[in-house]
Amino acid sequence: MKVIPAALKHTDLLIGEGVVKSEKRLKDTSFFADSAGVDPDLVLYEVYARTDQAKEGELNWGLSLLHPVTVNGECCMTRGHWHENTDAAEYYWCVGGTGLLLLMDEQGHAWAEEMVPGSLHHIPGVLAHRLINTGDEDLKVACCWPTTAGHDYARVEAMPFPQRAYKTEEGEIEWK
Ligand SMILES: O=P(O)(O)OC[C@H]1O[C@](O)(CO)[C@@H](O)[C@@H]1O
């Protein structure tokens, strides 16, 4: 029997064959309500992903890591998107930290699922999705989605998520 090491590994991060890291700083975003006076170089989140298996039927795997920072009170969150292919679902698996998975249907109705270490979230292709870190440590979410899904950001810009999560000085979450 030939035994070989696994090509990918979750350590604190995701490492291994084909993994590419991308980083989102405040200056790369336009989806926070008010970023005035906040350091434009503030790192909001990082994505470590293997997305090089282009063949139909293949899967991407990633780790999104959102820092416990706020932007004038607004919780750190991903840009959020629909899939271009609305038949393509996705799984999110919270591996660390606490937060919310904000979901929105095609009519603009939104709700959130609690994310805690171990929680597993199935996202049907017809729902827009955004991660929000509501905790005091990094929110780490492993993600698996079809290579044919694509990201549709324009659709979220045309119909934004209707509510935003803010953290009060007492650490409470308020929706506005
Ligand atoms: O692209 P967004 O909406 O900022 O989300 C961050 C990442 O999370 C994923 O859903 C999984 O890593 C990617 O598709 C996406 O790049």
PDB file of C-alpha atoms in Angstrom, residues 10 14 48-51 57-64 83 88-93 120-123 129 141-147 149:
ATOM      1  CA  HIS A  10      -6.107  22.842   8.355  1.00  0.00           C
ATOM      2  CA  LEU A  14      -5.299  26.278   5.490  1.00  0.00           C
ATOM      3  CA  TYR A  48      -7.141  30.859   2.006  1.00  0.00           C
ATOM      4  CA  ALA A  49      -8.528  28.801  -0.825  1.00  0.00           C
ATOM      5  CA  ARG A  50      -7.795  26.134  -3.342  1.00  0.00           C
ATOM      6  CA  THR A  51      -9.800  26.997  -6.445  1.00  0.00           C
ATOM      7  CA  GLY A  57     -18.061  18.514 -10.915  1.00  0.00           C
ATOM      8  CA  GLU A  58     -14.964  19.623  -8.985  1.00  0.00           C
ATOM      9  CA  LEU A  59     -15.071  21.445  -5.650  1.00  0.00           C
ATOM     10  CA  ASN A  60     -13.307  24.435  -4.159  1.00  0.00           C
ATOM     11  CA  TRP A  61     -12.231  24.484  -0.532  1.00  0.00           C
ATOM     12  CA  GLY A  62     -11.435  27.571   1.472  1.00  0.00           C
ATOM     13  CA  LEU A  63     -10.957  29.049   4.891  1.00  0.00           C
ATOM     14  CA  SER A  64     -12.312  32.543   5.513  1.00  0.00           C
ATOM     15  CA  HIS A  83     -23.486  32.547  -6.914  1.00  0.00           C
ATOM     16  CA  ALA A  88     -24.655  25.811  -6.952  1.00  0.00           C
ATOM     17  CA  ALA A  89     -24.950  25.390  -3.175  1.00  0.00           C
ATOM     18  CA  GLU A  90     -22.187  25.858  -0.602  1.00  0.00           C
ATOM     19  CA  TYR A  91     -21.314  24.531   2.851  1.00  0.00           C
ATOM     20  CA  TYR A  92     -19.868  26.739   5.573  1.00  0.00           C
ATOM     21  CA  TRP A  93     -18.383  25.058   8.641  1.00  0.00           C
ATOM     22  CA  LEU A 120     -22.422  23.511   9.803  1.00  0.00           C
ATOM     23  CA  HIS A 121     -24.394  25.644   7.360  1.00  0.00           C
ATOM     24  CA  HIS A 122     -25.854  24.565   4.049  1.00  0.00           C
ATOM     25  CA  ILE A 123     -26.412  27.509   1.711  1.00  0.00           C
ATOM     26  CA  HIS A 129     -24.579  34.958   1.848  1.00  0.00           C
ATOM     27  CA  VAL A 141     -15.095  29.352   8.542  1.00  0.00           C
ATOM     28  CA  ALA A 142     -14.219  26.478   6.221  1.00  0.00           C
ATOM     29  CA  CYS A 143     -16.110  26.617   2.938  1.00  0.00           C
ATOM     30  CA  CYS A 144     -16.800  24.097   0.197  1.00  0.00           C
ATOM     31  CA  TRP A 145     -18.451  25.121  -3.069  1.00  0.00           C
ATOM     32  CA  PRO A 146     -18.570  23.936  -6.680  1.00  0.00           C
ATOM     33  CA  THR A 147     -15.924  25.311  -9.004  1.00  0.00           C
ATOM     34  CA  ALA A 149     -20.543  28.476  -8.811  1.00  0.00           C
TER      35      ALA A 149
END
